[in-house]
Structures are given as structure tokens and as C-alpha cells.
Short mmCIF file of C-alpha atoms and ligand atoms in Angstrom, two decimals:
data_model
loop_
_atom_site.label_atom_id
_atom_site.label_comp_id
_atom_site.label_asym_id
_atom_site.label_seq_id
_atom_site.Cartn_x
_atom_site.Cartn_y
_atom_site.Cartn_z
CA MET A 1 -68.35 13.87 -20.51
CA GLU A 2 -66.31 12.20 -23.26
CA VAL A 3 -68.14 10.69 -26.20
CA ALA A 4 -67.52 7.53 -28.23
CA LEU A 5 -69.32 6.76 -31.48
CA ILE A 6 -70.54 3.31 -32.51
CA LEU A 7 -71.59 3.21 -36.15
CA LEU A 8 -73.59 0.21 -37.30
CA ALA A 9 -72.59 -0.63 -40.82
CA ALA A 10 -72.69 -4.41 -41.17
CA GLY A 11 -75.85 -4.73 -43.24
CA LYS A 12 -75.75 -5.87 -46.84
CA GLY A 13 -78.42 -3.59 -48.16
CA THR A 14 -80.04 -6.21 -50.40
CA ARG A 15 -82.45 -3.70 -51.88
CA MET A 16 -79.60 -1.63 -53.27
CA GLN A 17 -79.02 -4.45 -55.84
CA SER A 18 -75.31 -3.78 -55.62
CA ASP A 19 -71.88 -5.33 -55.16
CA LEU A 20 -70.92 -2.31 -53.07
CA PRO A 21 -71.81 -2.41 -49.34
CA LYS A 22 -74.78 -0.13 -48.78
CA VAL A 23 -72.99 2.34 -46.50
CA LEU A 24 -70.42 3.04 -49.22
CA HIS A 25 -72.96 4.35 -51.70
CA ALA A 26 -72.41 8.07 -52.10
CA VAL A 27 -74.52 11.10 -51.42
CA ALA A 28 -72.94 14.35 -52.59
CA HIS A 29 -69.76 12.47 -53.55
CA ALA A 30 -69.18 11.04 -50.07
CA PRO A 31 -70.12 7.58 -48.74
CA LEU A 32 -73.22 7.45 -46.52
CA LEU A 33 -70.91 6.22 -43.75
CA GLU A 34 -68.79 9.36 -44.03
CA HIS A 35 -71.85 11.59 -43.60
CA ALA A 36 -72.82 9.66 -40.46
CA MET A 37 -69.25 9.78 -39.12
CA ALA A 38 -69.04 13.51 -39.85
CA SER A 39 -72.16 14.36 -37.87
CA GLY A 40 -70.68 12.54 -34.87
CA ALA A 41 -67.15 13.80 -35.49
CA ALA A 42 -68.28 17.33 -34.64
CA LEU A 43 -68.62 16.12 -31.02
CA SER A 44 -64.84 15.37 -31.03
CA PRO A 45 -65.32 11.75 -29.99
CA ALA A 46 -62.55 10.12 -27.96
CA ARG A 47 -63.11 6.89 -29.88
CA THR A 48 -64.99 5.92 -33.02
CA VAL A 49 -65.93 2.30 -33.67
CA VAL A 50 -67.42 1.16 -36.96
CA VAL A 51 -69.18 -2.22 -36.92
CA ALA A 52 -68.66 -3.69 -40.37
CA GLY A 53 -69.87 -6.97 -41.86
CA HIS A 54 -70.64 -7.19 -45.55
CA GLY A 55 -67.69 -5.82 -47.53
CA ALA A 56 -65.80 -5.22 -44.27
CA ASP A 57 -62.46 -4.47 -45.98
CA GLN A 58 -63.99 -1.81 -48.20
CA VAL A 59 -65.90 -0.37 -45.24
CA ARG A 60 -62.70 -0.27 -43.17
CA ALA A 61 -60.84 1.57 -45.94
CA ALA A 62 -63.60 4.16 -46.29
CA ALA A 63 -63.94 4.67 -42.53
CA GLN A 64 -60.21 5.14 -42.07
CA ALA A 65 -59.93 7.39 -45.11
CA PHE A 66 -62.22 9.78 -43.25
CA ASP A 67 -60.76 9.21 -39.76
CA ASP A 68 -57.53 7.25 -39.58
CA GLU A 69 -58.08 6.59 -35.87
CA ALA A 70 -61.48 4.95 -36.38
CA GLN A 71 -61.53 1.35 -35.17
CA VAL A 72 -63.34 -1.13 -37.35
CA VAL A 73 -64.71 -4.32 -35.82
CA VAL A 74 -66.34 -7.10 -37.80
CA GLN A 75 -69.73 -8.59 -37.02
CA GLU A 76 -69.48 -11.93 -38.82
CA GLU A 77 -73.19 -12.74 -38.62
CA GLN A 78 -75.87 -10.08 -38.54
CA LEU A 79 -77.92 -11.19 -35.56
CA GLY A 80 -79.54 -7.85 -34.80
CA THR A 81 -78.77 -4.31 -33.74
CA ALA A 82 -78.01 -5.22 -30.09
CA HIS A 83 -75.61 -7.94 -31.24
CA ALA A 84 -74.00 -5.40 -33.60
CA VAL A 85 -73.44 -2.87 -30.79
CA GLY A 86 -72.06 -5.72 -28.66
CA GLN A 87 -69.20 -6.12 -31.16
CA ALA A 88 -67.85 -2.73 -30.06
CA ARG A 89 -67.41 -3.85 -26.44
CA GLU A 90 -63.68 -4.62 -26.64
CA ALA A 91 -62.86 -1.55 -28.67
CA LEU A 92 -64.48 0.54 -25.92
CA ALA A 93 -62.91 -1.33 -23.00
CA GLY A 94 -61.91 1.14 -20.30
CA PHE A 95 -63.90 3.95 -21.88
CA GLU A 96 -65.82 5.80 -19.17
CA GLY A 97 -67.88 8.27 -21.17
CA THR A 98 -71.07 8.31 -23.24
CA ALA A 99 -71.53 5.95 -26.16
CA ILE A 100 -73.66 7.15 -29.06
CA VAL A 101 -75.00 4.57 -31.49
CA LEU A 102 -75.47 5.80 -35.06
CA TYR A 103 -76.46 3.95 -38.25
CA GLY A 104 -74.07 4.06 -41.20
CA ASP A 105 -77.00 4.25 -43.60
CA THR A 106 -78.60 7.28 -41.91
CA PRO A 107 -76.53 10.23 -43.10
CA PHE A 108 -78.26 13.39 -41.92
CA VAL A 109 -78.51 13.34 -38.12
CA GLN A 110 -77.45 16.84 -37.10
CA THR A 111 -74.71 17.46 -34.57
CA GLU A 112 -77.05 19.74 -32.57
CA THR A 113 -79.48 16.84 -32.22
CA LEU A 114 -76.72 14.64 -30.78
CA GLU A 115 -75.82 17.48 -28.41
CA LYS A 116 -79.45 17.63 -27.26
CA MET A 117 -79.29 13.91 -26.55
CA CYS A 118 -76.11 14.34 -24.51
CA ASP A 119 -77.85 17.08 -22.53
CA ALA A 120 -80.86 14.87 -21.85
CA LEU A 121 -78.49 12.14 -20.66
CA LYS A 122 -77.53 14.35 -17.70
CA SER A 123 -80.86 13.49 -16.09
CA ASN A 124 -81.46 10.08 -17.72
CA ASP A 125 -79.72 6.75 -18.10
CA VAL A 126 -80.67 6.09 -21.72
CA VAL A 127 -81.75 8.57 -24.39
CA VAL A 128 -83.26 7.57 -27.72
CA LEU A 129 -83.74 9.80 -30.75
CA GLY A 130 -87.33 9.74 -31.97
CA PHE A 131 -89.25 11.49 -34.72
CA ASP A 132 -92.86 12.01 -35.62
CA ALA A 133 -93.28 9.98 -38.78
CA ALA A 134 -95.60 11.16 -41.53
CA ASP A 135 -95.86 7.49 -42.50
CA PRO A 136 -94.71 5.38 -39.52
CA ALA A 137 -94.68 2.24 -41.69
CA ARG A 138 -92.44 -0.45 -40.15
CA TYR A 139 -90.44 1.69 -37.75
CA GLY A 140 -90.15 0.75 -34.10
CA ARG A 141 -92.65 2.71 -31.96
CA LEU A 142 -91.71 4.71 -28.86
CA VAL A 143 -94.12 4.01 -26.02
CA MET A 144 -93.99 7.10 -23.79
CA GLN A 145 -95.29 7.60 -20.25
CA GLY A 146 -95.32 11.34 -19.86
CA ASP A 147 -91.75 12.48 -20.41
CA SER A 148 -90.36 9.00 -19.84
CA LEU A 149 -89.75 6.44 -22.51
CA ASP A 150 -91.28 3.20 -21.24
CA ARG A 151 -90.19 0.84 -24.03
CA ILE A 152 -89.74 0.50 -27.76
CA VAL A 153 -91.81 -2.00 -29.64
CA GLU A 154 -90.82 -3.22 -33.08
CA TYR A 155 -93.52 -3.07 -35.73
CA LYS A 156 -93.62 -6.84 -36.17
CA ASP A 157 -94.17 -7.34 -32.45
CA ALA A 158 -96.57 -4.44 -31.90
CA THR A 159 -100.28 -4.56 -31.11
CA ASP A 160 -102.71 -2.54 -33.25
CA LYS A 161 -102.87 0.04 -30.49
CA GLU A 162 -99.07 0.36 -30.46
CA ARG A 163 -98.95 0.55 -34.25
CA ALA A 164 -101.20 3.62 -34.02
CA ILE A 165 -98.33 5.50 -32.32
CA THR A 166 -96.60 7.89 -34.73
CA LEU A 167 -93.54 8.65 -32.57
CA CYS A 168 -90.90 6.37 -34.07
CA ASN A 169 -87.42 5.12 -33.25
CA SER A 170 -84.59 6.55 -35.38
CA GLY A 171 -82.14 3.99 -33.98
CA VAL A 172 -79.82 6.60 -32.49
CA VAL A 173 -79.15 5.88 -28.80
CA ALA A 174 -77.02 7.62 -26.18
CA CYS A 175 -76.07 5.83 -22.97
CA LYS A 176 -73.12 5.61 -20.62
CA SER A 177 -70.82 3.13 -22.32
CA ASP A 178 -70.47 0.52 -19.56
CA LEU A 179 -74.22 0.63 -18.83
CA LEU A 180 -74.97 0.15 -22.54
CA PHE A 181 -72.98 -3.10 -22.68
CA ASP A 182 -74.55 -4.23 -19.39
CA LEU A 183 -78.03 -3.73 -20.81
CA ILE A 184 -77.10 -5.47 -24.07
CA ASP A 185 -76.03 -8.54 -22.08
CA ALA A 186 -79.64 -8.89 -20.94
CA VAL A 187 -81.14 -8.73 -24.46
CA GLY A 188 -82.56 -11.99 -25.85
CA ASN A 189 -83.91 -12.87 -29.28
CA ASP A 190 -87.35 -14.14 -28.36
CA ASN A 191 -89.27 -12.00 -30.87
CA ALA A 192 -90.87 -12.08 -34.31
CA SER A 193 -87.52 -11.74 -36.13
CA GLU A 194 -85.46 -13.86 -33.73
CA GLU A 195 -82.98 -11.01 -33.62
CA TYR A 196 -81.20 -9.29 -30.75
CA TYR A 197 -82.97 -5.94 -30.74
CA LEU A 198 -81.09 -2.91 -29.42
CA THR A 199 -84.49 -1.42 -28.76
CA ASP A 200 -85.06 -3.95 -25.96
CA ILE A 201 -82.55 -2.13 -23.73
CA ILE A 202 -85.21 0.44 -22.87
CA GLY A 203 -87.64 -2.02 -21.31
CA ILE A 204 -84.72 -3.71 -19.52
CA ALA A 205 -83.47 -0.37 -18.15
CA ARG A 206 -86.97 0.54 -16.92
CA ASP A 207 -87.34 -2.83 -15.21
CA ARG A 208 -84.14 -2.02 -13.33
CA GLY A 209 -85.60 1.29 -12.20
CA LEU A 210 -83.40 3.34 -14.58
CA LYS A 211 -84.61 6.43 -16.42
CA ALA A 212 -85.07 6.60 -20.18
CA THR A 213 -86.40 9.33 -22.41
CA ALA A 214 -86.65 10.37 -26.04
CA VAL A 215 -85.36 13.47 -27.75
CA THR A 216 -87.06 14.28 -31.03
CA CYS A 217 -85.84 15.71 -34.30
CA ASP A 218 -87.18 16.51 -37.73
CA GLU A 219 -87.95 13.48 -39.86
CA VAL A 220 -85.47 14.50 -42.60
CA GLU A 221 -82.61 13.94 -40.14
CA THR A 222 -83.51 10.31 -39.66
CA MET A 223 -83.94 9.57 -43.36
CA GLY A 224 -82.35 6.17 -44.01
CA VAL A 225 -81.21 4.69 -47.30
CA ASN A 226 -82.35 1.21 -48.31
CA SER A 227 -82.73 1.47 -52.08
CA ARG A 228 -81.43 3.45 -55.04
CA ALA A 229 -84.60 5.51 -54.90
CA ASP A 230 -83.84 6.36 -51.27
CA LEU A 231 -80.28 7.24 -52.28
CA ALA A 232 -81.54 9.65 -54.92
CA ALA A 233 -83.98 11.16 -52.43
CA ALA A 234 -81.19 11.54 -49.86
CA ASP A 235 -78.99 13.28 -52.41
CA ALA A 236 -81.85 15.62 -53.31
CA ALA A 237 -82.40 16.38 -49.61
CA PHE A 238 -78.70 17.06 -49.15
CA GLN A 239 -78.59 19.38 -52.17
CA SER A 240 -81.57 21.43 -51.10
CA ARG A 241 -80.08 21.86 -47.63
CA ALA A 242 -76.65 22.76 -49.06
CA ARG A 243 -78.15 25.34 -51.44
CA ALA A 244 -80.13 26.97 -48.64
CA ALA A 245 -77.00 27.08 -46.46
CA MET A 246 -74.93 28.66 -49.25
CA LEU A 247 -77.56 31.36 -49.83
CA GLU A 248 -77.69 31.98 -46.09
CA ASP A 249 -73.90 32.35 -46.00
CA GLY A 250 -73.81 35.12 -48.61
CA ILE A 251 -73.22 33.24 -51.83
CA THR A 252 -75.24 34.12 -54.92
CA LEU A 253 -76.71 31.14 -56.74
CA MET A 254 -78.39 32.39 -59.90
CA ALA A 255 -80.34 29.16 -60.34
CA PRO A 256 -79.94 27.23 -57.06
CA ASP A 257 -81.73 24.11 -58.22
CA THR A 258 -79.18 23.55 -60.99
CA VAL A 259 -76.06 23.70 -58.83
CA TYR A 260 -74.73 20.43 -57.40
CA PHE A 261 -72.56 20.44 -54.27
CA ALA A 262 -70.31 17.84 -52.65
CA ARG A 263 -70.37 17.14 -48.92
CA ASP A 264 -67.18 19.14 -48.41
CA THR A 265 -67.66 22.04 -50.85
CA TYR A 266 -66.47 25.28 -49.28
CA ILE A 267 -67.38 28.64 -50.86
CA GLY A 268 -66.56 32.09 -49.50
CA ARG A 269 -69.10 34.89 -49.35
CA ASP A 270 -69.82 37.17 -52.30
CA THR A 271 -68.95 34.44 -54.74
CA VAL A 272 -71.40 34.17 -57.63
CA ILE A 273 -72.30 30.75 -59.00
CA GLU A 274 -74.05 30.79 -62.36
CA PRO A 275 -76.47 28.03 -63.45
CA ASN A 276 -75.51 24.39 -63.99
CA VAL A 277 -72.28 24.19 -62.06
CA VAL A 278 -71.15 20.86 -60.56
CA PHE A 279 -68.85 20.62 -57.54
CA GLY A 280 -67.07 17.31 -57.05
CA PRO A 281 -65.19 16.53 -53.84
CA GLY A 282 -62.47 18.74 -52.39
CA VAL A 283 -63.33 22.19 -53.76
CA THR A 284 -62.53 25.44 -51.98
CA ILE A 285 -63.60 28.73 -53.53
CA GLU A 286 -62.58 31.92 -51.78
CA SER A 287 -64.62 35.12 -51.52
CA GLY A 288 -65.63 37.15 -54.50
CA ALA A 289 -65.00 34.59 -57.22
CA THR A 290 -67.33 33.96 -60.13
CA ILE A 291 -68.01 30.46 -61.37
CA ARG A 292 -69.74 30.80 -64.69
CA ALA A 293 -72.31 28.47 -66.18
CA PHE A 294 -71.72 24.79 -66.98
CA SER A 295 -68.40 24.47 -65.19
CA HIS A 296 -67.24 21.29 -63.44
CA LEU A 297 -64.83 21.51 -60.49
CA GLU A 298 -63.20 18.93 -58.24
CA GLY A 299 -60.16 18.85 -55.94
CA CYS A 300 -59.27 22.45 -56.66
CA HIS A 301 -58.77 25.82 -55.02
CA VAL A 302 -59.88 29.13 -56.52
CA ALA A 303 -58.59 32.23 -54.74
CA ARG A 304 -60.34 35.57 -54.45
CA GLY A 305 -61.54 37.25 -57.58
CA GLY A 306 -61.06 34.25 -59.87
CA ILE A 307 -63.38 34.03 -62.86
CA ILE A 308 -63.92 30.48 -64.04
CA GLY A 309 -65.87 29.36 -67.10
CA PRO A 310 -68.33 29.19 -68.70
CA TYR A 311 -67.68 25.54 -69.62
CA ALA A 312 -64.45 25.23 -67.62
CA ARG A 313 -63.15 22.05 -66.04
CA LEU A 314 -60.94 22.24 -62.96
CA ARG A 315 -59.54 18.85 -61.94
CA PRO A 316 -57.65 17.72 -58.83
CA GLY A 317 -54.60 19.78 -58.01
CA ALA A 318 -55.73 22.93 -59.83
CA GLU A 319 -54.47 25.75 -57.56
CA LEU A 320 -55.56 29.14 -58.79
CA SER A 321 -54.22 32.31 -57.17
CA GLU A 322 -56.06 35.62 -56.98
CA ASP A 323 -57.73 37.05 -60.06
CA VAL A 324 -56.92 34.14 -62.33
CA ARG A 325 -59.13 33.85 -65.37
CA ILE A 326 -60.01 30.43 -66.81
CA GLY A 327 -62.26 30.65 -69.85
CA ASN A 328 -64.43 28.37 -71.93
CA PHE A 329 -63.39 24.82 -72.77
CA VAL A 330 -60.26 25.01 -70.66
CA GLU A 331 -59.18 22.01 -68.57
CA VAL A 332 -56.72 22.46 -65.71
CA LYS A 333 -55.22 19.56 -63.74
CA ASN A 334 -52.42 19.49 -61.15
CA ALA A 335 -51.29 23.00 -61.99
CA GLN A 336 -50.48 26.11 -60.00
CA ILE A 337 -51.54 29.28 -61.75
CA ALA A 338 -50.22 32.49 -60.23
CA GLU A 339 -51.99 35.80 -59.70
CA GLY A 340 -53.68 37.41 -62.64
CA ALA A 341 -52.68 34.78 -65.22
CA LYS A 342 -55.18 34.09 -68.01
CA VAL A 343 -56.04 30.89 -69.83
CA ASN A 344 -59.07 32.05 -71.72
CA HIS A 345 -59.94 29.59 -74.46
CA LEU A 346 -59.76 25.94 -75.50
CA SER A 347 -56.66 24.84 -73.60
CA TYR A 348 -55.32 21.94 -71.58
CA ILE A 349 -53.00 22.84 -68.71
CA GLY A 350 -51.79 19.75 -66.83
CA ASP A 351 -48.78 19.21 -64.54
CA ALA A 352 -47.71 22.81 -64.88
CA THR A 353 -46.82 26.02 -63.11
CA ILE A 354 -47.82 29.31 -64.68
CA GLY A 355 -46.33 32.57 -63.45
CA ALA A 356 -48.17 35.75 -62.53
CA LYS A 357 -49.90 37.63 -65.34
CA ALA A 358 -48.85 35.13 -68.00
CA ASN A 359 -51.22 34.96 -70.96
CA ILE A 360 -51.89 31.57 -72.47
CA GLY A 361 -53.26 31.79 -76.01
CA ALA A 362 -56.23 29.88 -77.35
CA GLY A 363 -55.69 26.21 -78.01
CA THR A 364 -52.47 25.91 -76.03
CA ILE A 365 -51.73 22.41 -74.76
CA THR A 366 -49.20 21.19 -72.24
CA CYS A 367 -48.23 17.82 -73.70
CA ASN A 368 -47.58 16.29 -70.29
CA TYR A 369 -47.84 12.59 -71.02
CA ASP A 370 -45.41 10.57 -73.12
CA GLY A 371 -47.49 7.42 -72.95
CA VAL A 372 -45.68 6.20 -69.83
CA MET A 373 -44.76 9.13 -67.60
CA LYS A 374 -46.08 12.59 -66.80
CA HIS A 375 -43.80 15.62 -67.20
CA HIS A 376 -43.87 19.18 -65.93
CA THR A 377 -44.26 22.44 -67.86
CA HIS A 378 -43.14 25.72 -66.35
CA ILE A 379 -44.29 29.04 -67.78
CA GLY A 380 -42.71 32.14 -66.29
CA ALA A 381 -44.36 35.34 -65.11
CA ASN A 382 -45.58 37.69 -67.85
CA ALA A 383 -44.90 35.09 -70.54
CA PHE A 384 -47.05 35.22 -73.66
CA ILE A 385 -47.84 31.83 -75.15
CA GLY A 386 -49.08 32.18 -78.73
CA SER A 387 -52.30 30.49 -79.80
CA ASN A 388 -52.10 26.80 -80.52
CA THR A 389 -48.69 26.30 -78.93
CA MET A 390 -47.85 22.69 -78.04
CA LEU A 391 -45.58 22.69 -75.00
CA VAL A 392 -43.89 19.30 -75.02
CA ALA A 393 -42.98 18.62 -71.39
CA PRO A 394 -40.62 18.67 -69.62
CA VAL A 395 -40.13 22.23 -70.77
CA HIS A 396 -39.39 25.58 -69.17
CA ILE A 397 -40.49 28.92 -70.59
CA GLY A 398 -38.69 31.85 -68.95
CA ASP A 399 -40.27 35.00 -67.53
CA GLY A 400 -41.45 37.44 -70.16
CA ALA A 401 -40.80 35.01 -73.03
CA MET A 402 -43.06 34.57 -76.05
CA THR A 403 -43.88 31.65 -78.29
CA GLY A 404 -45.14 32.09 -81.84
CA SER A 405 -48.63 30.80 -82.65
CA GLY A 406 -48.67 27.21 -83.77
CA SER A 407 -45.27 26.42 -82.31
CA VAL A 408 -44.35 22.98 -81.06
CA ILE A 409 -41.95 23.84 -78.26
CA THR A 410 -39.63 20.99 -77.32
CA SER A 411 -36.71 22.87 -75.74
CA ASP A 412 -36.52 25.41 -72.95
CA VAL A 413 -36.99 29.08 -73.82
CA GLU A 414 -34.95 31.63 -71.93
CA ALA A 415 -36.43 34.72 -70.29
CA ASP A 416 -37.53 37.49 -72.67
CA ALA A 417 -36.80 35.37 -75.78
CA LEU A 418 -39.21 34.71 -78.66
CA ALA A 419 -39.35 31.05 -79.69
CA LEU A 420 -40.73 30.00 -83.06
CA ALA A 421 -41.00 26.33 -83.86
CA ARG A 422 -43.11 25.93 -86.97
CA ALA A 423 -42.50 25.53 -90.69
CA PRO A 424 -41.59 28.86 -92.30
CA GLN A 425 -44.26 30.32 -94.59
CA VAL A 426 -43.75 29.85 -98.33
CA GLU A 427 -45.59 32.03 -100.86
CA LYS A 428 -46.04 31.20 -104.58
CA PRO A 429 -47.48 34.12 -106.56
CA GLY A 430 -50.42 33.25 -108.85
CA MET A 431 -50.33 29.62 -107.83
CA ALA A 432 -53.76 29.59 -106.20
CA ARG A 433 -55.48 30.82 -109.36
CA LYS A 434 -53.65 28.22 -111.50
CA LEU A 435 -54.66 25.44 -109.13
CA PHE A 436 -58.32 26.49 -109.21
CA GLU A 437 -58.34 26.53 -113.00
CA MET A 438 -56.72 23.12 -113.17
CA LEU A 439 -59.22 21.63 -110.72
CA LYS A 440 -62.27 23.17 -112.43
CA ALA A 441 -61.08 21.82 -115.82
CA LYS A 442 -60.72 18.38 -114.28
CA GLN A 443 -64.21 18.62 -112.83
CA GLN A 444 -65.73 19.48 -116.23
CA ARG A 445 -63.99 16.61 -117.99
CA GLY A 446 -65.36 14.27 -115.34
CA SER A 447 -69.05 15.34 -115.69
C1 UD1 B 501 -84.20 -0.51 -36.65
C2 UD1 B 501 -84.84 -0.42 -35.25
C3 UD1 B 501 -86.20 0.26 -35.37
C4 UD1 B 501 -86.04 1.63 -36.00
C5 UD1 B 501 -85.32 1.51 -37.34
C6 UD1 B 501 -84.98 2.89 -37.86
C7 UD1 B 501 -84.06 -2.34 -33.98
C8 UD1 B 501 -84.38 -3.69 -33.51
N1 UD1 B 501 -85.00 -1.75 -34.73
O1 UD1 B 501 -85.01 -1.37 -37.41
O2 UD1 B 501 -86.77 0.41 -34.10
O3 UD1 B 501 -87.31 2.24 -36.16
O4 UD1 B 501 -84.09 0.78 -37.21
O5 UD1 B 501 -84.45 2.80 -39.14
O6 UD1 B 501 -83.00 -1.82 -33.68
N2 UD1 B 501 -77.17 -3.69 -38.46
C9 UD1 B 501 -75.95 -4.29 -38.23
N3 UD1 B 501 -75.92 -5.56 -37.76
C10 UD1 B 501 -77.04 -6.28 -37.51
C11 UD1 B 501 -78.29 -5.66 -37.76
C12 UD1 B 501 -78.32 -4.38 -38.23
O7 UD1 B 501 -74.90 -3.67 -38.42
O8 UD1 B 501 -76.92 -7.42 -37.07
C13 UD1 B 501 -77.19 -2.32 -38.97
C14 UD1 B 501 -77.82 -2.22 -40.35
O9 UD1 B 501 -76.82 -2.33 -41.35
C15 UD1 B 501 -78.46 -0.84 -40.31
C16 UD1 B 501 -78.83 -0.66 -38.85
O10 UD1 B 501 -78.02 -1.55 -38.13
O11 UD1 B 501 -77.55 0.18 -40.65
C17 UD1 B 501 -80.30 -0.91 -38.59
O12 UD1 B 501 -80.63 -2.24 -38.94
P1 UD1 B 501 -81.96 -2.59 -39.74
O13 UD1 B 501 -81.95 -4.04 -40.01
O14 UD1 B 501 -82.15 -1.66 -40.87
O15 UD1 B 501 -83.05 -2.31 -38.61
P2 UD1 B 501 -84.56 -1.98 -38.84
O16 UD1 B 501 -85.31 -3.25 -38.98
O17 UD1 B 501 -84.74 -0.96 -39.87
MG1 MG B 502 -83.56 -0.18 -41.50
#
């Protein structure tokens, strides 16, 4: 059966105290909405519909940045979760499969859980995802009759007896798409909040003699974000899950609690991550690399055997081939560094290509920016760049060439040549001693 996703993301999120729509706040460097879309995306949905409201343009941009085929519909007024789902009706016209409703502010529902719901739908008409809440608070309560779900009652509308139920509604619903919209048509707003509750479709389905049930999951999966404190807690939950998964997959984390991952961090087995490393978005590390302490990486690729850091910074577009060595206080941006090249100390390499086995001396800088435009530096294979060389781009250093320490290189250097671009050394015998004497005499006269 084909699947379509409906993501509810119209809410303002007042408690976030923010100009940014709630679902665009980030956990592990990705918007909450992207996490929710990603858990559903693993089901290869035929269609994905995001119901936006507050900050709809920003929400549309984020949704389509993750999935350019996602449709975004706008719910002008937030009249309740059933009304929100109703906005997806046209976008799903003609769709014959299963619709799954997800919340954009609930990032951690696991794909396996959604698969379990799809399974349960084979013998039911509506399936709801429930969880046993440690503190059921104001969640909707699932009223079960044996294995059947009889109805869902919202906290505000519940009796004391119903409030004593700890099995709660996560909000995730699976139902055949056309039936879902049929049921929504029958939902009214005669309740404590005067809202159109999606949860009412269960009672309506049962009254029509249809079958409903609940699938349950761990409470961490249904964790929603309503405040900055929730956001921090969600990030912490993500990080502890990511660390455990990395360890499971054969990656050594010397101090797991100090390593910060992004949603899309990929690391190959037998890589060693030292303490206090931060991964921003878009990082791929192949097998057997070492990322030493206090390094910061984003948008980069480190091939097998690379040794990065300590205190290295890899920025977007850093492409490191096998066995590259990037040492302390080195920043690399938009640069391809070929096999076995070394940039070991205190350098900036930006908008550059570096050939295999080149050695870049301490303090070397590619001067890539002229104040208006960026320019490229090429360093050939086996080149030796002397310490503190300024490479004023655009500039091309041939294979096997050398630059003298302290050079400011403004023209191309041909292969195998030595380029020196610094003031020649002048030596004045005895002059240092004379200067000292002069200065000391001056000091004595002064005191
Ligand atoms: C809802 C459920 C409740 C469940 C809880 C789980 C209903 C009536 N209640 O309550 O049973 O325990 O979630 O967190 O469904 N939204 C829109 N448009 C609207 C209203 C809501 O897009 O008109 C979105 C919100 O942005 C949010 C989600 O739907 O992402 C849930 O809405 P919210 O108002 O948080 O519902 P709850 O009262 O928490
Ligand atoms: Mg809520």
C-alpha cells in the first residue's frame, strides 16, 4: 500500500518566544520539521504534504529544501488538528493509499514505529500511536476496549476516571486517505476548546462500525517541543541516541558525552573521535580516520586514514583525500586536498586545490579574498610551501616547486622552481652592540 505523509506545522509555538516558526527551530543542526519528515521519508511516501500557517513561506522553504517534491498547503486560521489535516485534502486528491499524520514539532518518531502502524492498518480502519506517559499531564487519553481503541478524549473534556488513564495520544494517525477525509467531514467543534479535534475521528469511526486500534511506542519517540527547554531536552535526547548508535556501529568515542553530532553526520567504522569534537551539518568521515580533540567540522568529507586536529576547523567544501593530515589551528574551506598532503600548523587554506603529498608549512595563508571577489590557489603535487608563505590568489604553484619561508607569492611558480619573494637579508657587523650601548646611555640620562 502506498503511503502519503501529512505533517502538521501551522502552529505558532508561542512558548518558544521567537520570531521563527516553532517547527524551524533546530535539533542537531536540522529543523524539527526535517526530523519529522525524515522519519516518514524512510517509508518512501508517494506524496508529502506539509500544513503550514505561521511563517508559511519560511516553512515552505525548509520543507522543500529537504524534499523538493513536498507540497505545502496553508492553513490560514488554526482551528484545530482535524481542520489542519483537512487542508491536505486537495493535495491528496486521487491518492488511494494510506495517509499518515505526523506533527512537525515531534521529531523522533521512529520509522519502525510507523511501519508497525501500517501493519496494524491491515486489520483496522484507523490506527493511532499511543504511549504510556510517565506524567500524562494534558495529553489526550486513549480509551481502550480490549485491543480496540474506543475513542480518544482530550484532557480538557475528560472525566476524572478518564484522566486516570496513562495511555496517551501521540497525535500520529494512520488511515486510508479517502476514509480519513470522510471522517474529518463529520468532526464538529462542540468541545471545551471549540476546536476541530482530529482525535474525534476515532469515536466517529466506531459509531460507523469501523475498527480502530492503538500501536504503542516508547515515550521518547513522542517527545514534542513547545519551549526552549523542550528544545534543549530534545537535542540532548538526540545526542545520546546518536552517540549510542555510533558506538554500536564501530566508532570509538573517547568521551561520548562531549561529542556533538548533526542529524546527518556519517562516520565510517574504526574512526576514532577524541573528546570535544563538534559536527555541524553535512559531514562524512570515512573509515579509519582520527578526529582529534576540540575540532569543529561542517560540510566536509574526510577520506580513510585522515588525521584531523587537535583544534582543526573544516568548513563547507573541505574535501580531504586519503591520509591527509590537518593539524592544530588550521582552517580549511572549499578546498580539495589530495592524498597524503599535510597542512600541520596554523594555516588558512580557502578556495584551493592541493596536490598529493604537498607539504604546507606553518602559518601559510591562501589570500583568497580581495575585498570583493574570491580567487583560487593551486598547489601542485609534492610542492613544499615554506612557513609563513602568503599565497596571493589567483596563483598557481607547480608540482614539486618550493617557496621560501616568509614569501609573499603574487605570481605563478613553475614546476620544480624555488620562488623567493621577501626582502633580502642585510647584515651589519657590530651594529647590534652599538645600538644597545646607545640605548642604555639614553636610558641612564633619562633616569
Ligand atoms: C494534540 C492532541 C492530543 C495529543 C497531543 C500530543 C488533538 C485534538 N489533540 O493536542 O490528543 O495528546 O496533541 O502532543 O489533536 N496544528 C496545526 N493546526 C491547528 C492546530 C494544530 O497545524 O489548527 C498543529 C500544531 O502546530 C502541532 C500539532 O498540530 O504541531 C498539534 O497541535 P497542538 O495544539 O499542540 O495539540 P495538543 O493540544 O497538544
Ligand atoms: Mg501540543
